Short mmCIF file of C-alpha atoms in Angstrom, two decimals:
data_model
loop_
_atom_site.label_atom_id
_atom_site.label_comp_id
_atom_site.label_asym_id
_atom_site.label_seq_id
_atom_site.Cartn_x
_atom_site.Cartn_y
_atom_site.Cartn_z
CA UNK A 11 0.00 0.00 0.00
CA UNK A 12 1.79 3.13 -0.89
CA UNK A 13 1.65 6.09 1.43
CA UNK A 14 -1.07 8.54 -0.15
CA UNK A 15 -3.41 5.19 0.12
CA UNK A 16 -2.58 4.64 3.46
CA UNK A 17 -3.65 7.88 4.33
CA UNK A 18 -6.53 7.58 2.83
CA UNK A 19 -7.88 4.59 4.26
CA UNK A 20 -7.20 6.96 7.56
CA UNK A 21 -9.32 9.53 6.25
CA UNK A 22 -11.90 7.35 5.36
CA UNK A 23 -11.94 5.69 8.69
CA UNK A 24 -12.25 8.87 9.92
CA UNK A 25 -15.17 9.86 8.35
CA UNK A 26 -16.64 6.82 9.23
CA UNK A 27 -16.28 7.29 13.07
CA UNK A 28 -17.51 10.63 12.74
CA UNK A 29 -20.58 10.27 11.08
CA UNK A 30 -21.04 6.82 13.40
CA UNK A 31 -20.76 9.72 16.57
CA UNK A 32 -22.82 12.37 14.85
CA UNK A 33 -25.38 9.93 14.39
CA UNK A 34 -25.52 8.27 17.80
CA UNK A 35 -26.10 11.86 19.09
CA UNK A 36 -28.76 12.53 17.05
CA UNK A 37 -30.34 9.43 18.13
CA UNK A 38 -29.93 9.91 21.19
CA UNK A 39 -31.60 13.62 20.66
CA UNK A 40 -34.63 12.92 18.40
CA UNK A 41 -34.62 9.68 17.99
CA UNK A 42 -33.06 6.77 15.75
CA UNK A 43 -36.19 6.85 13.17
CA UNK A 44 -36.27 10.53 13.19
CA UNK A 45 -32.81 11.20 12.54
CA UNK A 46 -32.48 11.71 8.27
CA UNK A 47 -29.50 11.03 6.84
CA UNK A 48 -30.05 14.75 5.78
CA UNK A 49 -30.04 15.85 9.57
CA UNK A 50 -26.45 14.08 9.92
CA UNK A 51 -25.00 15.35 6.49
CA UNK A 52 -26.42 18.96 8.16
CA UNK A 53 -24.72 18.26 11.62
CA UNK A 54 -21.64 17.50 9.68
CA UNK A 55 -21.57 20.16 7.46
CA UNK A 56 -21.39 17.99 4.40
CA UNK A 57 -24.18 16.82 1.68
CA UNK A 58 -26.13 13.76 1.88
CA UNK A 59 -24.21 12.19 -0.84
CA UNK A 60 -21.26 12.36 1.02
CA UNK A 61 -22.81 10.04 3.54
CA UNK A 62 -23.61 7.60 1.34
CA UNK A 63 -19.67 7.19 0.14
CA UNK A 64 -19.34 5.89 3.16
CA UNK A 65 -22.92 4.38 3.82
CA UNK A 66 -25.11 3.03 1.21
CA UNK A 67 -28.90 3.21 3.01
CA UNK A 68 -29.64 4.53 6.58
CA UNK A 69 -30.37 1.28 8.01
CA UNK A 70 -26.37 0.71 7.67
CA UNK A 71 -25.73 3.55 10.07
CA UNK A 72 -28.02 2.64 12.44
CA UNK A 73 -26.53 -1.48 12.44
CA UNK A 74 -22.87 0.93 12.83
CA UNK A 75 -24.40 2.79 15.64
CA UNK A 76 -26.06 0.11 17.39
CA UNK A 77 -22.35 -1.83 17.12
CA UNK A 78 -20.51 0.80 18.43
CA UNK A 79 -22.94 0.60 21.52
CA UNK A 80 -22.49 -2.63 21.90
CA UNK A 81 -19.16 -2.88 21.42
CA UNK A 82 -18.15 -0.12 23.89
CA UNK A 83 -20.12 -3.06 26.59
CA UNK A 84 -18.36 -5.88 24.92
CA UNK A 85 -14.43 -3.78 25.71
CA UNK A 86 -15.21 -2.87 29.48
CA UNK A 87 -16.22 -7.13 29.75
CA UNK A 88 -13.34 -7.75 28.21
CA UNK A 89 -11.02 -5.50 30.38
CA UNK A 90 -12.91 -7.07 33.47
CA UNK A 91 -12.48 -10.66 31.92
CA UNK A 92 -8.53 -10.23 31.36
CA UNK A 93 -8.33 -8.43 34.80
CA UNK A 94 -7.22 -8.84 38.41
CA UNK A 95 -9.28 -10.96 40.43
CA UNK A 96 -10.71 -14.52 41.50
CA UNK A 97 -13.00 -16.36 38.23
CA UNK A 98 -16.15 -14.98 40.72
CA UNK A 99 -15.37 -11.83 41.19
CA UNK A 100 -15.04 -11.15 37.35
CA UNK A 101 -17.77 -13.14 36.58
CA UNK A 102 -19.86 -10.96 39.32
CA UNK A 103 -18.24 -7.60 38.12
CA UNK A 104 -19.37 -9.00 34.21
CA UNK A 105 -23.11 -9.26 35.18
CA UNK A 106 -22.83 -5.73 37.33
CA UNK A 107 -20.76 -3.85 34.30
CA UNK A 108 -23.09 -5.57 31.68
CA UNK A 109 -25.95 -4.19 33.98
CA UNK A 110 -24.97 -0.72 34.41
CA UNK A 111 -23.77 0.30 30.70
CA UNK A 112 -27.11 -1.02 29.55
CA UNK A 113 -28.88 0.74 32.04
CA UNK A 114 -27.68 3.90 31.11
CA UNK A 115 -27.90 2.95 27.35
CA UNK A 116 -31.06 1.83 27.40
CA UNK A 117 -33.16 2.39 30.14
CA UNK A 118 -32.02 5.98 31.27
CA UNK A 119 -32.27 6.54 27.48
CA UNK A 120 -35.37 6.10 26.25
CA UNK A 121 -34.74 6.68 22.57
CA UNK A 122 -31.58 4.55 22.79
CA UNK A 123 -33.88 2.04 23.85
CA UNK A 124 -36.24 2.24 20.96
CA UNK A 125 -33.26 1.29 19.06
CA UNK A 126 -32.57 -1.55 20.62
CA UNK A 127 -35.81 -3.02 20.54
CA UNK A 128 -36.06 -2.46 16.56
CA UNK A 129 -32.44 -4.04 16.80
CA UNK A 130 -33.81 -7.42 18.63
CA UNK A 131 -37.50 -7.38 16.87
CA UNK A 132 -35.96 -7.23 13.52
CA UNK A 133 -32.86 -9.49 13.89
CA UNK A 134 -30.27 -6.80 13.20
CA UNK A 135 -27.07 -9.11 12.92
CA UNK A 136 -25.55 -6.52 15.54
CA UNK A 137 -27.31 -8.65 18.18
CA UNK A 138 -26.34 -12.20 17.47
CA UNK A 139 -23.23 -10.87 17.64
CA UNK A 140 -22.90 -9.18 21.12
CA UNK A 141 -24.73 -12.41 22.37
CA UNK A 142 -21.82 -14.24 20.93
CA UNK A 143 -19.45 -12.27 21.97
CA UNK A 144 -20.48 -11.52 25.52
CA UNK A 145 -21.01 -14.98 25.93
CA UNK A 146 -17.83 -16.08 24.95
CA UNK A 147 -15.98 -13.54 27.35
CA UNK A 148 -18.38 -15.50 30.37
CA UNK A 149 -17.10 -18.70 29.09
CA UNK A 150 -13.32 -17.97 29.35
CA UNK A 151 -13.39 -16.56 32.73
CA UNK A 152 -15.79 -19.45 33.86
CA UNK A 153 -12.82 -21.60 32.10
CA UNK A 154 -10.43 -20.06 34.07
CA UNK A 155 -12.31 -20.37 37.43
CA UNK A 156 -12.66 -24.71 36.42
CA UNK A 157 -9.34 -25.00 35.69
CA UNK A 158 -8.25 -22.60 38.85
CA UNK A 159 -10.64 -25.12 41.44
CA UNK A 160 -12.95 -22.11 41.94
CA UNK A 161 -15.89 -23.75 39.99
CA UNK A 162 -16.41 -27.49 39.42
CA UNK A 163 -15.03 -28.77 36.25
CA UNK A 164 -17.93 -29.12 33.49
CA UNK A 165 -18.79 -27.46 29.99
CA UNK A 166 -17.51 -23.73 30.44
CA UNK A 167 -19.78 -23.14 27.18
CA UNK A 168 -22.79 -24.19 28.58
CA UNK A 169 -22.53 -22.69 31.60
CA UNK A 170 -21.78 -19.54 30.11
CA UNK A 171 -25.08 -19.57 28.54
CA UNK A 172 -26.91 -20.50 31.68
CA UNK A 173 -25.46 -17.47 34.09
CA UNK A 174 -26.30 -15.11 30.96
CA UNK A 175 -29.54 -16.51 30.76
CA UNK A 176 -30.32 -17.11 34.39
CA UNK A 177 -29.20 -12.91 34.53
CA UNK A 178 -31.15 -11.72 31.71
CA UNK A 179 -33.19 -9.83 33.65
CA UNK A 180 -30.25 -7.46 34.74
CA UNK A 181 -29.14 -6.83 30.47
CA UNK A 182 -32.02 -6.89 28.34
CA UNK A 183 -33.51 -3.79 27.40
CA UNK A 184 -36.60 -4.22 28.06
CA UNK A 185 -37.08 -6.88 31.03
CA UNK A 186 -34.89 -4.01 32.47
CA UNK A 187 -37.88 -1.61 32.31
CA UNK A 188 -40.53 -4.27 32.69
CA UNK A 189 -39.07 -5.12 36.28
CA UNK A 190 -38.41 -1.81 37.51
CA UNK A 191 -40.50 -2.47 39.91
CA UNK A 192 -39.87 -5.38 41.06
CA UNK A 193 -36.42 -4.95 42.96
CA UNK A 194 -35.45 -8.69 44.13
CA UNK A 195 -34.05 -10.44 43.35
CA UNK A 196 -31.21 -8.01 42.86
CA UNK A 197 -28.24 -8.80 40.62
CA UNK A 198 -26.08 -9.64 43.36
CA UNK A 199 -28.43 -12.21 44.54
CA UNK A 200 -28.30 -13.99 41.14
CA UNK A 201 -24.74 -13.66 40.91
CA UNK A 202 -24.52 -15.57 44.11
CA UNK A 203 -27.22 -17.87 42.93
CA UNK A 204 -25.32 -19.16 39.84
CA UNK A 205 -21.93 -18.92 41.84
CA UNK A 206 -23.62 -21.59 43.64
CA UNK A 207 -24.32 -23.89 41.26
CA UNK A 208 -21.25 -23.04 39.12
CA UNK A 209 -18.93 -24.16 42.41
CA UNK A 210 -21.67 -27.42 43.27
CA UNK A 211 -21.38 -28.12 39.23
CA UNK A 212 -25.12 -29.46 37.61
CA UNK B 30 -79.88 -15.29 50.76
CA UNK B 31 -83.29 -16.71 49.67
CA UNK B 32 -83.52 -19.37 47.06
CA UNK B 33 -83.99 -16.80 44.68
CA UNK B 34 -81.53 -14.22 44.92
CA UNK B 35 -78.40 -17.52 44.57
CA UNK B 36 -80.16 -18.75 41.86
CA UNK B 37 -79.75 -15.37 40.75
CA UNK B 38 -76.03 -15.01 41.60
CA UNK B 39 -75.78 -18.53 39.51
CA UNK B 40 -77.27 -17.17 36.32
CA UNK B 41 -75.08 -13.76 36.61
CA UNK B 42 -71.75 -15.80 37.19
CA UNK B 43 -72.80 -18.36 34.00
CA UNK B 44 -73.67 -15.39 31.93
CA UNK B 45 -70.13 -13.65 33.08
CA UNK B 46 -68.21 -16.90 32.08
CA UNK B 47 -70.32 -17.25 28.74
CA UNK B 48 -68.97 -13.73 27.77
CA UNK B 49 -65.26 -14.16 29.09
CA UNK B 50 -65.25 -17.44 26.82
CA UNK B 51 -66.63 -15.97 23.65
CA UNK B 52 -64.56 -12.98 24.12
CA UNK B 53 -61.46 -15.10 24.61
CA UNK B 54 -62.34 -17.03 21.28
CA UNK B 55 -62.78 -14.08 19.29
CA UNK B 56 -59.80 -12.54 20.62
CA UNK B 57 -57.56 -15.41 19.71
CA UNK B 58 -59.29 -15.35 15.80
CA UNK B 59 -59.54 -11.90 15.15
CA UNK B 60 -56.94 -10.13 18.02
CA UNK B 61 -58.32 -8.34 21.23
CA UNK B 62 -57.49 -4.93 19.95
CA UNK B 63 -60.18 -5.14 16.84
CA UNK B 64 -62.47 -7.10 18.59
CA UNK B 65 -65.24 -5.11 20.09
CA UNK B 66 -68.04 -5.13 22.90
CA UNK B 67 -70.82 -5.05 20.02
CA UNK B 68 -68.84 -8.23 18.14
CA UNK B 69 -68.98 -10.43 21.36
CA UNK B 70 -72.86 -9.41 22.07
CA UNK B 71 -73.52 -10.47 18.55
CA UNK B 72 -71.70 -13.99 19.14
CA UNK B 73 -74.00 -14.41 22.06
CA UNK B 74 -77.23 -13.32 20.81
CA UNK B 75 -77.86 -10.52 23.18
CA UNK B 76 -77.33 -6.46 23.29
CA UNK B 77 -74.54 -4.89 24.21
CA UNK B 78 -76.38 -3.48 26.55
CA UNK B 79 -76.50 -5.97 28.32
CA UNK B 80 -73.13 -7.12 28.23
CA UNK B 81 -72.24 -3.85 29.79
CA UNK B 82 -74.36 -4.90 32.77
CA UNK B 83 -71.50 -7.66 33.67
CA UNK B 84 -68.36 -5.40 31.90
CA UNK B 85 -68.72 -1.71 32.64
CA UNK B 86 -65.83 -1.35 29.77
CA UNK B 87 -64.04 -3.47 27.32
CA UNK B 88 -60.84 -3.22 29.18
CA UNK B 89 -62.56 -5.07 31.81
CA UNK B 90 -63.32 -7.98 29.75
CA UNK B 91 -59.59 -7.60 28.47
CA UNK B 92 -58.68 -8.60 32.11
CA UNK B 93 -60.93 -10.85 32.78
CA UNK B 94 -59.57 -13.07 29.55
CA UNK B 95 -56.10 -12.66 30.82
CA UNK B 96 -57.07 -13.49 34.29
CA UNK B 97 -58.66 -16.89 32.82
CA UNK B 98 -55.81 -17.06 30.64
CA UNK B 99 -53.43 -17.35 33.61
CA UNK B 100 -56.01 -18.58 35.82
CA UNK B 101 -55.42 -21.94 33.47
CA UNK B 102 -51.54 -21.64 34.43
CA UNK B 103 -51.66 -20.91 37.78
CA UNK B 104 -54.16 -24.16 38.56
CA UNK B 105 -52.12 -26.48 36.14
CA UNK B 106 -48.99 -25.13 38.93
CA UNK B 107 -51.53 -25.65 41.42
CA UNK B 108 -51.68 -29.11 41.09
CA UNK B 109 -48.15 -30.03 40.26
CA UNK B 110 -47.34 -28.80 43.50
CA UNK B 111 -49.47 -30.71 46.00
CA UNK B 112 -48.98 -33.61 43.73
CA UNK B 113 -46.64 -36.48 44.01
CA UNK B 114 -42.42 -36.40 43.31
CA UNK B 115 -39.46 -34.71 45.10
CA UNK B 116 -39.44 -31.38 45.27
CA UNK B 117 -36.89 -31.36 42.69
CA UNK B 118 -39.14 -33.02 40.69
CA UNK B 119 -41.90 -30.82 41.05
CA UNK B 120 -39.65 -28.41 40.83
CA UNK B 121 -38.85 -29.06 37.21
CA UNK B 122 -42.52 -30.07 36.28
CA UNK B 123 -44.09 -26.44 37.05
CA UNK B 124 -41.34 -24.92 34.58
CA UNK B 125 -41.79 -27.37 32.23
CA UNK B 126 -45.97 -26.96 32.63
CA UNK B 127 -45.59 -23.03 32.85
CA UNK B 128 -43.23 -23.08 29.35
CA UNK B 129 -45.41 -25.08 27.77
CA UNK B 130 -48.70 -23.81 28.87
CA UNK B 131 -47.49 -20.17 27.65
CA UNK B 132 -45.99 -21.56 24.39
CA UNK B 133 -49.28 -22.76 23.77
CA UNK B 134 -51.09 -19.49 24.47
CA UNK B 135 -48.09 -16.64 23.57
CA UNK B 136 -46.03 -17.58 20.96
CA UNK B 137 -48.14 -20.31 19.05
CA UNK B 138 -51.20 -18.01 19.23
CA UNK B 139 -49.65 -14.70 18.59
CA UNK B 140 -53.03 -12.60 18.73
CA UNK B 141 -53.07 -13.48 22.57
CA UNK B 142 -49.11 -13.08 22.56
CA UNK B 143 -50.00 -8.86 21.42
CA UNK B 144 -52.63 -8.90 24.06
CA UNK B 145 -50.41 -10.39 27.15
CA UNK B 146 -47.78 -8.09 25.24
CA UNK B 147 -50.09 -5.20 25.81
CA UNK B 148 -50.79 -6.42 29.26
CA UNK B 149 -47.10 -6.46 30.00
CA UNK B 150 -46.47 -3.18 28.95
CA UNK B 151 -49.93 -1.15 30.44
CA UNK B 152 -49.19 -2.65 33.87
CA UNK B 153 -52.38 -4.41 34.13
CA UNK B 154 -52.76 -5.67 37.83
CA UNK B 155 -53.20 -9.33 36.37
CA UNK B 156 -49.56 -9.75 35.41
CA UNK B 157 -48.62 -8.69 39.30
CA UNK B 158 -51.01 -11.22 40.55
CA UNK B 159 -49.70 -13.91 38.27
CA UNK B 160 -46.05 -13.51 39.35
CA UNK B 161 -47.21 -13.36 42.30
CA UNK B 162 -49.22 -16.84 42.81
CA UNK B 163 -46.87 -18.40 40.43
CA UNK B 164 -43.88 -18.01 42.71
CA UNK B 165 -45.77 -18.40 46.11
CA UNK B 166 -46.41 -21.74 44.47
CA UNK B 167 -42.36 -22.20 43.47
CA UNK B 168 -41.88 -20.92 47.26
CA UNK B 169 -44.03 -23.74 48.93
CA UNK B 170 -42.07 -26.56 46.77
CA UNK B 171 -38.77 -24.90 47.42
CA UNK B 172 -39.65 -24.86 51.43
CA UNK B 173 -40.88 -28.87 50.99
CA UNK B 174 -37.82 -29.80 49.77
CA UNK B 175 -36.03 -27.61 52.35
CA UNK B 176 -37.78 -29.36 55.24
CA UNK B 177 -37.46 -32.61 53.53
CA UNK B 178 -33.18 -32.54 53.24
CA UNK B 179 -33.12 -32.04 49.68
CA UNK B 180 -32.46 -28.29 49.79
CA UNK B 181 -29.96 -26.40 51.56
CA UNK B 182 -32.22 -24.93 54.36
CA UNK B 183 -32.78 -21.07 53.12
CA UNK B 184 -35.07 -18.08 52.27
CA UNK B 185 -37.28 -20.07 50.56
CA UNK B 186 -39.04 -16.61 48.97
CA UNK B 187 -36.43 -15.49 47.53
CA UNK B 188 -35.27 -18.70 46.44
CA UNK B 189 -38.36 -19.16 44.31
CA UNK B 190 -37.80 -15.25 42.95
CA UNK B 191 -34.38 -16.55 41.78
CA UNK B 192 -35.56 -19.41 40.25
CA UNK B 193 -38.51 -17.98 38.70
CA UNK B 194 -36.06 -15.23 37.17
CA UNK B 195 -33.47 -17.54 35.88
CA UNK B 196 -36.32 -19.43 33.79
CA UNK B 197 -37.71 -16.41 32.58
CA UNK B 198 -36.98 -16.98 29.17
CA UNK B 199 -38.90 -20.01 29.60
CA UNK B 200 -42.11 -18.43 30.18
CA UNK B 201 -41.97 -14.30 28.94
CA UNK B 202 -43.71 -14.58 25.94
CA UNK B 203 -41.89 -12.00 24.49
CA UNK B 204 -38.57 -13.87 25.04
CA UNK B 205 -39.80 -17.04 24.21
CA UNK B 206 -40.71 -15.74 20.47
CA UNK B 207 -37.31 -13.43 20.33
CA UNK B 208 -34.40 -16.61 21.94
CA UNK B 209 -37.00 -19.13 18.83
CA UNK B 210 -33.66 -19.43 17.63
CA UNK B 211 -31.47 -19.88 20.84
CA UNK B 212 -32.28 -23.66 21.61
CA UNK B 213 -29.72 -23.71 24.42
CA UNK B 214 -29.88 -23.46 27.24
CA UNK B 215 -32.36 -26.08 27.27
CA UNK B 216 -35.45 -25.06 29.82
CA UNK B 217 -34.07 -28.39 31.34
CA UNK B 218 -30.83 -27.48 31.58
CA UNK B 219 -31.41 -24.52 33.19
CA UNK B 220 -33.71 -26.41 35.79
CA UNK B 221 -30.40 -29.22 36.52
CA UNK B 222 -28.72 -25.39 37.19
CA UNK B 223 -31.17 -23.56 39.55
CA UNK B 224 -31.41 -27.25 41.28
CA UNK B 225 -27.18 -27.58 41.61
CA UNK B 226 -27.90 -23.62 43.22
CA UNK B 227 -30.38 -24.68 45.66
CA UNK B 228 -28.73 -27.87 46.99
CA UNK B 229 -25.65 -26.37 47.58
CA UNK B 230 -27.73 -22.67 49.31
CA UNK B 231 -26.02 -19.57 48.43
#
């Protein structure tokens, strides 16, 4: 690649991530089905066929937007996962960090949260994907805590589905707002609950 | 009460379950949002007149289906929990009945899965009430097999609030249409994980 391309792969990239940020602010403003690609070329200063250089239909910028969401959650799990601390405390500081950065994604922000909900009515690939990868950042630190004698030795996979399933409550947008009132049991309680059974094995 | 006056209360409870019934079958053919108070006198030959001398409004017939509706699940629960097995056994049965007792009425029938959707998200007091009989019934089980040595001794209450929330994507109808294509966790692998919990207590 010869230098002037290089640089322009840069620029492009560039573009990319601001338009991506642009956009996530306007959803978060008026909304994710509101926003035009018009309103971000305006926000940007640039026209609407500049946008779609980089973008070819709207519905790509908001699967980009809802990625970047997600994958801001998926880096802190990741930083906890490859962190200091006993298999259960990361696993319990997962569920809790999972839990708050949806919260305020989601649940705090209510037009964040439409978002999310088109995201997991209408399949957007985005979501299979942060399952995935969530998921598989549970399984290596449950790995860890097997091989370590924290947890009994058993399939890290499944169980990694089982504690994010058994603490869905705590990271899915909406059970989040459907159980708002309903305060127990809390995460912690849950976390302790599948410690439990992690450490007694099935 | 005279003769008269409980033959009286007799008639008036037959005509109320006549109404919730032919509501409840015109709600699962045609949805509960279109179908109206003059469309379920019609079925039953009478005015709506008078069907407004049982339901002052159609919202109240709403709730009363979705009272029956759970009603069904709640006395299916009912009986698998005075009935014969180990608590662990019974344990597993009243997931297994609840999942496939809502499957049947949620997911399968999606008419009644928009109106236990609209349920869910309007707050109506039936949803509290189910939740709230279907885990008193998970709490008495739990506290069986507490007394009987098969459970770590515990807070049996919050034991069934765990439980109940780990299986949640077993019965949410909402989550049991959006994990269709999530087959695992199995709902009984999930039960082999709250057990392994509550045999080894917190």
């Amino acid at each position: 690649m010869s230098h002037d391309s290089g640089a322009a792969a840069v620029r492009e990239h560039e573009q990319r991530c601001k338009i991506i940020t642009t956009a996530e602010r306007l959803f978060r403003q008026i909304g994710f089905q509101k926003t035009t690609v018009a309103d971000i070329a305006r926000e940007l200063r640039m026209s609407p066929a500049n946008i779609y250089r980089f973008f070819s239909a709207k519905s790509e910028i908001n699967a980009a937007v809802a990625r970047q969401l997600m994958g801001e959650v998926e880096t802190a799990a990741e930083a906890i996962a490859t962190g200091p601390g006993s298999a259960a405390e990361r696993l319990r500081r997962l569920v809790q960090s999972n839990h708050t950065m949806n919260a305020e994604r989601y649940v705090v922000d209510r037009k964040l949260h439409d978002m999310v909900q088109a995201a997991i009515e209408e399949n957007w690939p985005t979501i299979d994907e942060h399952i995935q990868r969530i998921e598989s950042i549970f399984q290596r630190v449950i790995a860890a805590g097997m091989e370590a004698g924290e947890f009994r030795v058993g399939d890290a996979r499944l169980s990694a589905k089982l504690v994010c399933g058994a603490c869905i409550r705590y990271c899915h947008p909406r059970l989040m707002v459907e159980f708002a009132d309903y305060p127990e049991p809390t995460c912690d309680q849950m976390v302790d609950f599948c410690l439990a059974a992690l450490r007694a094995g099935e």
